[in-house]
Structure formats: structure tokens, C-alpha cells
Amino acid sequence: MKYIVLTLLLISSLWSVELGWSDDYEASLKVAQKENKNLYILITSSTCGWCKKFKNTTLQDKEVLKMLNEKYILVHLDRDIDDFPSWMKVKSVPRHYFVTAKGKEIFTFLGYWDSLDFKSFLGDVEEKIKQDIK
């Protein structure tokens, strides 16, 4: 029985461990400034089925993990528990925000996306960042 409980705990926590999520927006901004990275902020709710599906499918894709880890400081906020900036409009979840290290929104979108679509969005975000730098 112990083995089953430990295995379930390990499996349920793998997505957060592998990506190194923070739940502190302000502290993450400071880290982003130090590391010269942007933030990817995922806002979910514990009662959201689409949020769970996104975590259990898209965020398990090795390419998605690599792309997120290389480019972003990762922030996961629970809409019903955590504090987030008032400029973030979070009625529906999952909500995805891409934000500069200075706290300026780069790109946002709503909903569950499979791995292929999410990787495409990550490419769109990178293009937008490049255009904004020019």
C-alpha cells in the first residue's frame, strides 16, 4: 500500500518538478530580470478539467518541456487561491500569459491546446518578441 501511495504522489508531482514552477509572480519577475528571460504564466483552477488535461498531456511532451525551460521563467497560479496582477483578466482557465521581465504582456491566449498547437503558439510568441525588439 505504501508503494502505491508513494508512486501516486510522485506521478502527480512530476509536472511541477520537471518544469520548476513558481507560484510567486513578483519573485519570478526578479529571477527573469537576473536571467534575462521572459515569463510564461499558466493560470488554472483545481476544478478545471481542461487545466488538468493540459497538465497531463501537453506539459508532458518532452519538446514542450524543453522549449519552456530554455526560454522562460515558469509561473503557475491558481485562479482561486493565488494573487496575480490586476491587469490579468482571468475569468476562464486555463489562461496563458507571456510577459517580459519588466511585467509587460507580450502575448496571451485561453484554453487547452494539444502539444502541436502549443508548440506553434510558442513559435508565434518568439516571433512577436523578435518583432518587438526591432
Coordinates of N, CA, C and O in Angstrom, one line a residue:
M1 N 0.8 -1.2 0.0 CA 0.0 0.0 0.0 C 0.9 1.3 0.0 O 0.6 2.2 -0.7
K2 N 1.9 1.2 0.8 CA 2.9 2.4 0.8 C 3.4 2.7 -0.6 O 3.5 3.8 -1.0
Y3 N 3.8 1.6 -1.2 CA 4.4 1.7 -2.6 C 3.4 2.4 -3.5 O 3.8 3.3 -4.3
I4 N 2.1 2.1 -3.5 CA 1.1 2.7 -4.3 C 1.0 4.1 -4.0 O 0.9 5.0 -4.9
V5 N 0.9 4.5 -2.8 CA 0.7 5.9 -2.4 C 1.9 6.7 -2.8 O 1.8 7.8 -3.4
L6 N 3.1 6.2 -2.6 CA 4.3 6.9 -3.0 C 4.4 7.1 -4.5 O 4.8 8.2 -5.0
T7 N 4.0 6.1 -5.2 CA 4.0 6.2 -6.7 C 3.0 7.2 -7.1 O 3.4 8.0 -8.0
L8 N 1.8 7.2 -6.6 CA 0.8 8.2 -7.0 C 1.3 9.6 -6.7 O 1.1 10.5 -7.5
L9 N 1.9 9.8 -5.5 CA 2.4 11.1 -5.2 C 3.5 11.6 -6.1 O 3.5 12.7 -6.5
L10 N 4.4 10.7 -6.5 CA 5.5 11.0 -7.4 C 4.9 11.4 -8.8 O 5.3 12.4 -9.3
I11 N 4.0 10.6 -9.3 CA 3.4 10.9 -10.6 C 2.7 12.2 -10.6 O 2.8 13.0 -11.5
S12 N 1.9 12.5 -9.5 CA 1.1 13.7 -9.5 C 2.0 15.0 -9.4 O 1.6 16.0 -9.8
S13 N 3.2 14.8 -8.9 CA 4.1 16.0 -8.8 C 5.1 16.1 -9.9 O 5.8 17.1 -9.9
L14 N 5.2 15.1 -10.8 CA 6.3 15.2 -11.8 C 6.2 16.4 -12.7 O 7.2 17.0 -13.0
W15 N 5.0 16.9 -13.1 CA 5.0 18.0 -14.0 C 5.5 19.3 -13.3 O 6.2 20.1 -14.0
S16 N 5.3 19.5 -12.1 CA 5.8 20.7 -11.4 C 7.3 20.6 -11.1 O 8.0 21.6 -11.2
V17 N 7.8 19.4 -10.8 CA 9.2 19.2 -10.5 C 10.0 19.4 -11.8 O 11.0 20.2 -11.8
E18 N 9.6 18.8 -12.9 CA 10.4 18.8 -14.1 C 10.5 20.2 -14.7 O 11.5 20.6 -15.3
L19 N 9.4 21.0 -14.5 CA 9.4 22.4 -15.1 C 9.9 23.4 -14.1 O 10.2 24.5 -14.5
G20 N 9.9 23.1 -12.8 CA 10.3 24.1 -11.8 C 9.4 25.3 -11.7 O 9.9 26.5 -11.8
W21 N 8.1 25.1 -11.6 CA 7.2 26.2 -11.5 C 7.3 27.0 -10.2 O 7.6 26.4 -9.1
S22 N 7.0 28.3 -10.3 CA 7.0 29.1 -9.1 C 5.5 29.5 -9.0 O 4.8 29.6 -10.0
D23 N 5.1 29.9 -7.8 CA 3.8 30.4 -7.6 C 3.8 31.8 -7.1 O 2.8 32.3 -6.5
D24 N 4.9 32.5 -7.3 CA 5.1 33.9 -6.8 C 5.5 34.8 -8.0 O 6.6 34.8 -8.5
Y25 N 4.5 35.5 -8.5 CA 4.7 36.4 -9.7 C 5.8 37.4 -9.5 O 6.7 37.5 -10.3
E26 N 5.8 38.1 -8.4 CA 6.8 39.2 -8.1 C 8.2 38.6 -8.0 O 9.1 39.2 -8.6
A27 N 8.4 37.5 -7.3 CA 9.7 36.9 -7.2 C 10.2 36.4 -8.5 O 11.4 36.5 -8.9
S28 N 9.3 35.9 -9.3 CA 9.6 35.4 -10.7 C 10.1 36.5 -11.6 O 10.9 36.3 -12.4
L29 N 9.5 37.7 -11.5 CA 9.9 38.8 -12.2 C 11.4 39.1 -11.9 O 12.2 39.4 -12.9
K30 N 11.8 39.1 -10.7 CA 13.1 39.3 -10.3 C 14.1 38.3 -10.9 O 15.2 38.6 -11.4
V31 N 13.7 37.0 -10.8 CA 14.5 36.0 -11.4 C 14.6 36.2 -12.9 O 15.7 36.0 -13.5
A32 N 13.5 36.5 -13.6 CA 13.5 36.8 -15.0 C 14.5 37.9 -15.4 O 15.2 37.8 -16.4
Q33 N 14.5 38.9 -14.6 CA 15.5 40.0 -14.9 C 16.9 39.6 -14.7 O 17.8 39.9 -15.5
K34 N 17.2 38.8 -13.7 CA 18.6 38.3 -13.5 C 19.0 37.4 -14.6 O 20.1 37.4 -15.0
E35 N 18.1 36.5 -15.0 CA 18.4 35.5 -16.1 C 18.1 36.0 -17.5 O 18.3 35.2 -18.4
N36 N 17.7 37.2 -17.6 CA 17.4 37.8 -18.9 C 16.4 36.9 -19.7 O 16.6 36.5 -20.9
K37 N 15.3 36.5 -19.1 CA 14.3 35.7 -19.7 C 12.9 36.3 -19.5 O 12.7 37.2 -18.7
N38 N 12.0 35.9 -20.3 CA 10.6 36.3 -20.1 C 9.9 35.3 -19.2 O 10.4 34.2 -18.9
L39 N 8.6 35.6 -18.9 CA 7.9 34.7 -18.0 C 6.8 34.0 -18.9 O 6.2 34.7 -19.7
Y40 N 6.5 32.8 -18.6 CA 5.3 32.1 -19.0 C 4.5 31.8 -17.8 O 4.9 31.2 -16.8
I41 N 3.3 32.4 -17.8 CA 2.4 32.3 -16.6 C 1.2 31.4 -17.0 O 0.5 31.8 -18.0
L42 N 1.0 30.3 -16.3 CA -0.2 29.5 -16.5 C -1.1 29.6 -15.3 O -0.7 29.4 -14.2
I43 N -2.3 30.1 -15.6 CA -3.3 30.2 -14.6 C -4.4 29.2 -14.7 O -5.0 29.0 -15.8
T44 N -4.6 28.4 -13.7 CA -5.5 27.3 -13.7 C -6.4 27.3 -12.5 O -6.3 28.2 -11.7
S45 N -7.3 26.3 -12.4 CA -8.1 26.1 -11.2 C -8.1 24.6 -10.9 O -8.1 23.8 -11.9
S46 N -8.2 24.3 -9.7 CA -8.2 22.9 -9.3 C -9.4 22.2 -9.8 O -9.5 20.9 -9.8
T47 N -10.5 22.9 -10.1 CA -11.7 22.3 -10.5 C -11.9 22.2 -12.1 O -12.9 21.8 -12.6
C48 N -10.9 22.7 -12.8 CA -10.9 22.8 -14.2 C -10.4 21.5 -14.9 O -9.3 21.2 -14.8
G49 N -11.3 20.8 -15.6 CA -10.9 19.6 -16.3 C -10.0 19.9 -17.5 O -9.1 19.1 -17.7
W50 N -10.1 21.0 -18.2 CA -9.2 21.4 -19.3 C -7.8 21.7 -18.8 O -6.8 21.4 -19.4
C51 N -7.8 22.3 -17.6 CA -6.5 22.6 -17.0 C -5.7 21.3 -16.7 O -4.5 21.1 -16.9
K52 N -6.4 20.3 -16.1 CA -5.9 19.0 -15.8 C -5.4 18.3 -17.0 O -4.3 17.7 -17.1
K53 N -6.2 18.4 -18.1 CA -5.8 17.8 -19.3 C -4.6 18.4 -19.9 O -3.7 17.7 -20.4
F54 N -4.5 19.7 -19.9 CA -3.3 20.4 -20.3 C -2.1 20.0 -19.6 O -1.0 19.7 -20.2
K55 N -2.2 19.9 -18.3 CA -1.0 19.5 -17.4 C -0.6 18.0 -17.7 O 0.6 17.7 -17.8
N56 N -1.6 17.2 -17.9 CA -1.4 15.8 -18.1 C -1.0 15.3 -19.5 O -0.6 14.2 -19.7
T57 N -1.2 16.2 -20.5 CA -0.9 15.9 -21.9 C 0.2 16.8 -22.4 O 1.4 16.4 -22.5
T58 N -0.2 18.0 -22.7 CA 0.7 19.0 -23.3 C 2.0 19.2 -22.5 O 3.1 19.3 -23.0
L59 N 1.8 19.4 -21.2 CA 3.0 19.7 -20.3 C 3.8 18.4 -20.0 O 4.8 18.4 -19.3
Q60 N 3.5 17.3 -20.6 CA 4.3 16.1 -20.5 C 5.1 15.8 -21.8 O 5.9 14.9 -21.8
D61 N 4.9 16.6 -22.8 CA 5.6 16.5 -24.1 C 7.0 17.0 -23.9 O 7.2 18.1 -23.5
K62 N 8.0 16.2 -24.2 CA 9.4 16.5 -24.0 C 9.8 17.8 -24.7 O 10.6 18.6 -24.2
E63 N 9.3 17.9 -26.0 CA 9.7 19.2 -26.7 C 9.1 20.4 -26.1 O 9.8 21.4 -26.0
V64 N 7.9 20.3 -25.6 CA 7.3 21.5 -24.9 C 8.1 21.8 -23.7 O 8.4 23.0 -23.4
L65 N 8.4 20.8 -22.9 CA 9.2 21.0 -21.7 C 10.5 21.7 -22.0 O 10.9 22.6 -21.3
K66 N 11.2 21.2 -23.0 CA 12.5 21.8 -23.4 C 12.3 23.3 -23.8 O 13.1 24.1 -23.4
M67 N 11.3 23.5 -24.7 CA 11.1 24.9 -25.1 C 10.8 25.9 -24.0 O 11.3 27.0 -23.9
L68 N 9.9 25.4 -23.0 CA 9.6 26.2 -21.9 C 10.8 26.5 -21.0 O 11.0 27.6 -20.6
N69 N 11.5 25.4 -20.7 CA 12.6 25.5 -19.7 C 13.7 26.4 -20.3 O 14.4 27.2 -19.5
E70 N 14.0 26.4 -21.6 CA 15.1 27.1 -22.2 C 14.8 28.6 -22.2 O 15.6 29.5 -22.1
K71 N 13.5 29.0 -22.5 CA 13.2 30.4 -22.8 C 12.5 31.2 -21.7 O 12.5 32.4 -21.7
Y72 N 11.9 30.5 -20.7 CA 11.0 31.2 -19.8 C 11.3 30.8 -18.3 O 11.7 29.8 -18.0
I73 N 10.9 31.8 -17.5 CA 10.7 31.6 -16.1 C 9.3 31.2 -16.0 O 8.4 31.8 -16.5
L74 N 9.0 30.1 -15.3 CA 7.7 29.5 -15.3 C 6.9 29.8 -14.0 O 7.4 29.5 -12.9
V75 N 5.7 30.3 -14.2 CA 4.9 30.6 -13.1 C 3.5 29.9 -13.2 O 2.9 30.0 -14.3
H76 N 3.1 29.2 -12.2 CA 1.8 28.6 -12.2 C 1.0 29.2 -11.0 O 1.4 29.1 -9.9
L77 N -0.1 29.8 -11.4 CA -1.0 30.4 -10.4 C -2.4 29.7 -10.4 O -2.9 29.4 -11.5
D78 N -3.0 29.5 -9.3 CA -4.3 29.0 -9.2 C -5.3 30.2 -9.1 O -5.2 31.0 -8.1
R79 N -6.2 30.3 -10.0 CA -7.1 31.4 -10.1 C -7.8 31.6 -8.7 O -8.2 32.8 -8.4
D80 N -8.1 30.6 -8.0 CA -9.0 30.6 -6.8 C -8.2 30.9 -5.6 O -8.8 31.1 -4.5
I81 N -6.8 30.8 -5.6 CA -6.0 30.9 -4.4 C -5.0 31.9 -4.5 O -4.8 32.7 -3.5
D82 N -4.2 32.0 -5.6 CA -3.0 32.9 -5.7 C -3.4 34.3 -6.1 O -4.4 34.6 -6.7
D83 N -2.5 35.2 -5.7 CA -2.6 36.6 -6.1 C -1.9 36.7 -7.5 O -0.9 36.1 -7.7
F84 N -2.5 37.5 -8.3 CA -1.9 37.9 -9.6 C -2.2 39.3 -9.9 O -3.2 39.9 -9.3
P85 N -1.4 39.9 -10.7 CA -1.7 41.4 -11.1 C -3.1 41.6 -11.6 O -3.7 40.8 -12.3
S86 N -3.6 42.8 -11.2 CA -5.0 43.1 -11.5 C -5.2 43.3 -13.1 O -6.3 43.2 -13.5
W87 N -4.1 43.6 -13.8 CA -4.3 43.7 -15.3 C -4.5 42.4 -15.9 O -5.0 42.3 -17.1
M88 N -4.3 41.3 -15.3 CA -4.6 40.0 -15.8 C -6.1 39.7 -15.7 O -6.6 39.7 -14.6
K89 N -6.7 39.4 -16.8 CA -8.1 39.1 -16.9 C -8.3 37.6 -16.8 O -8.0 36.9 -17.8
V90 N -8.7 37.1 -15.7 CA -8.7 35.6 -15.5 C -10.1 35.2 -15.1 O -10.3 34.9 -13.9
K91 N -11.1 35.2 -16.0 CA -12.4 34.6 -15.7 C -12.4 33.1 -16.1 O -12.9 32.3 -15.4
S92 N -11.9 32.8 -17.2 CA -11.8 31.5 -17.7 C -10.4 30.9 -17.7 O -9.4 31.7 -17.8
V93 N -10.3 29.6 -17.5 CA -9.0 29.0 -17.4 C -9.0 27.7 -18.2 O -10.1 27.2 -18.5
P94 N -7.9 27.2 -18.7 CA -6.5 27.7 -18.4 C -6.2 29.0 -19.2 O -6.6 29.1 -20.4
R95 N -5.6 29.9 -18.6 CA -5.2 31.2 -19.2 C -3.6 31.2 -19.3 O -3.0 30.8 -18.3
H96 N -3.1 31.5 -20.4 CA -1.7 31.5 -20.7 C -1.2 33.0 -20.9 O -1.8 33.7 -21.8
Y97 N -0.2 33.4 -20.2 CA 0.3 34.8 -20.4 C 1.8 34.6 -20.6 O 2.5 33.8 -20.0
F98 N 2.3 35.4 -21.6 CA 3.7 35.5 -21.8 C 4.1 37.0 -21.5 O 3.4 37.9 -22.0
V99 N 5.0 37.2 -20.6 CA 5.3 38.5 -20.0 C 6.8 38.8 -20.0 O 7.6 37.9 -19.7
T100 N 7.2 40.0 -20.3 CA 8.6 40.4 -20.2 C 9.0 40.4 -18.7 O 8.2 40.5 -17.8
A101 N 10.3 40.5 -18.5 CA 10.9 40.6 -17.2 C 10.5 41.9 -16.5 O 10.6 42.0 -15.3
K102 N 10.0 42.8 -17.3 CA 9.6 44.1 -16.7 C 8.1 44.1 -16.4 O 7.5 45.1 -16.0
G103 N 7.4 43.0 -16.7 CA 6.0 42.9 -16.4 C 5.0 43.3 -17.5 O 3.8 43.5 -17.3
K104 N 5.6 43.5 -18.7 CA 4.7 43.9 -19.8 C 4.2 42.6 -20.6 O 5.0 41.7 -20.9
E105 N 2.9 42.6 -20.8 CA 2.3 41.5 -21.6 C 2.8 41.4 -23.0 O 2.8 42.4 -23.7
I106 N 3.3 40.2 -23.4 CA 3.7 40.0 -24.8 C 2.6 39.4 -25.6 O 2.3 39.8 -26.7
F107 N 2.0 38.3 -25.0 CA 1.0 37.5 -25.7 C 0.2 36.8 -24.7 O 0.7 36.4 -23.6
T108 N -1.1 36.6 -25.0 CA -1.9 35.8 -24.1 C -2.9 35.0 -24.9 O -3.3 35.4 -26.0
F109 N -3.4 33.9 -24.4 CA -4.4 33.1 -25.1 C -5.1 32.2 -24.0 O -4.6 32.1 -22.9
L110 N -6.2 31.7 -24.4 CA -7.1 31.0 -23.4 C -7.2 29.5 -23.9 O -7.3 29.3 -25.1
G111 N -7.3 28.6 -23.0 CA -7.8 27.3 -23.2 C -6.8 26.2 -23.3 O -5.6 26.4 -23.1
Y112 N -7.3 25.0 -23.5 CA -6.5 23.8 -23.6 C -5.9 23.8 -25.1 O -6.7 24.0 -26.0
W113 N -4.7 23.4 -25.2 CA -4.0 23.3 -26.5 C -3.2 22.0 -26.5 O -2.5 21.8 -25.5
D114 N -3.3 21.2 -27.5 CA -2.5 20.0 -27.6 C -1.1 20.4 -27.8 O -0.8 21.6 -28.1
S115 N -0.2 19.4 -27.8 CA 1.3 19.7 -27.9 C 1.6 20.4 -29.2 O 2.4 21.4 -29.2
L116 N 1.1 19.9 -30.3 CA 1.4 20.5 -31.6 C 1.0 22.0 -31.6 O 1.8 22.9 -32.1
D117 N -0.3 22.3 -31.2 CA -0.7 23.7 -31.3 C 0.0 24.5 -30.3 O 0.3 25.7 -30.6
F118 N 0.3 24.0 -29.1 CA 1.0 24.8 -28.1 C 2.4 25.1 -28.6 O 2.9 26.3 -28.4
K119 N 3.1 24.2 -29.2 CA 4.5 24.5 -29.8 C 4.3 25.6 -30.9 O 5.2 26.4 -31.0
S120 N 3.3 25.5 -31.6 CA 3.1 26.6 -32.6 C 2.9 27.9 -32.0 O 3.4 28.9 -32.4
F121 N 2.1 28.0 -30.9 CA 1.9 29.2 -30.1 C 3.3 29.7 -29.6 O 3.5 30.9 -29.6
L122 N 4.1 28.8 -29.1 CA 5.4 29.2 -28.6 C 6.2 29.8 -29.7 O 6.9 30.8 -29.5
G123 N 6.1 29.3 -30.9 CA 6.8 29.9 -32.0 C 6.3 31.3 -32.4 O 7.0 32.2 -32.7
D124 N 4.9 31.5 -32.3 CA 4.3 32.8 -32.5 C 4.8 33.8 -31.5 O 5.0 34.9 -31.8
V125 N 4.9 33.4 -30.3 CA 5.4 34.3 -29.2 C 6.8 34.7 -29.5 O 7.1 35.9 -29.3
E126 N 7.6 33.8 -29.9 CA 9.0 34.1 -30.2 C 9.1 35.1 -31.3 O 9.9 36.0 -31.3
E127 N 8.3 34.9 -32.3 CA 8.3 35.9 -33.5 C 7.8 37.3 -33.0 O 8.4 38.3 -33.4
K128 N 6.8 37.3 -32.1 CA 6.4 38.6 -31.6 C 7.5 39.3 -30.8 O 7.7 40.5 -30.9
I129 N 8.2 38.5 -30.0 CA 9.3 39.1 -29.2 C 10.3 39.6 -30.1 O 10.8 40.7 -29.9
K130 N 10.7 38.9 -31.2 CA 11.7 39.4 -32.1 C 11.3 40.7 -32.8 O 12.0 41.6 -33.0
Q131 N 10.0 40.7 -33.2 CA 9.5 41.9 -33.8 C 9.4 43.1 -32.9 O 9.7 44.3 -33.3
D132 N 9.1 42.9 -31.6 CA 9.1 44.0 -30.6 C 10.5 44.5 -30.3 O 10.6 45.7 -30.0
I133 N 11.5 43.7 -30.5 CA 12.9 44.1 -30.2 C 13.3 45.0 -31.3 O 14.1 46.0 -31.1
K134 N 12.9 44.8 -32.6 CA 13.4 45.6 -33.7 C 13.0 47.0 -33.6 O 12.2 47.6 -33.1

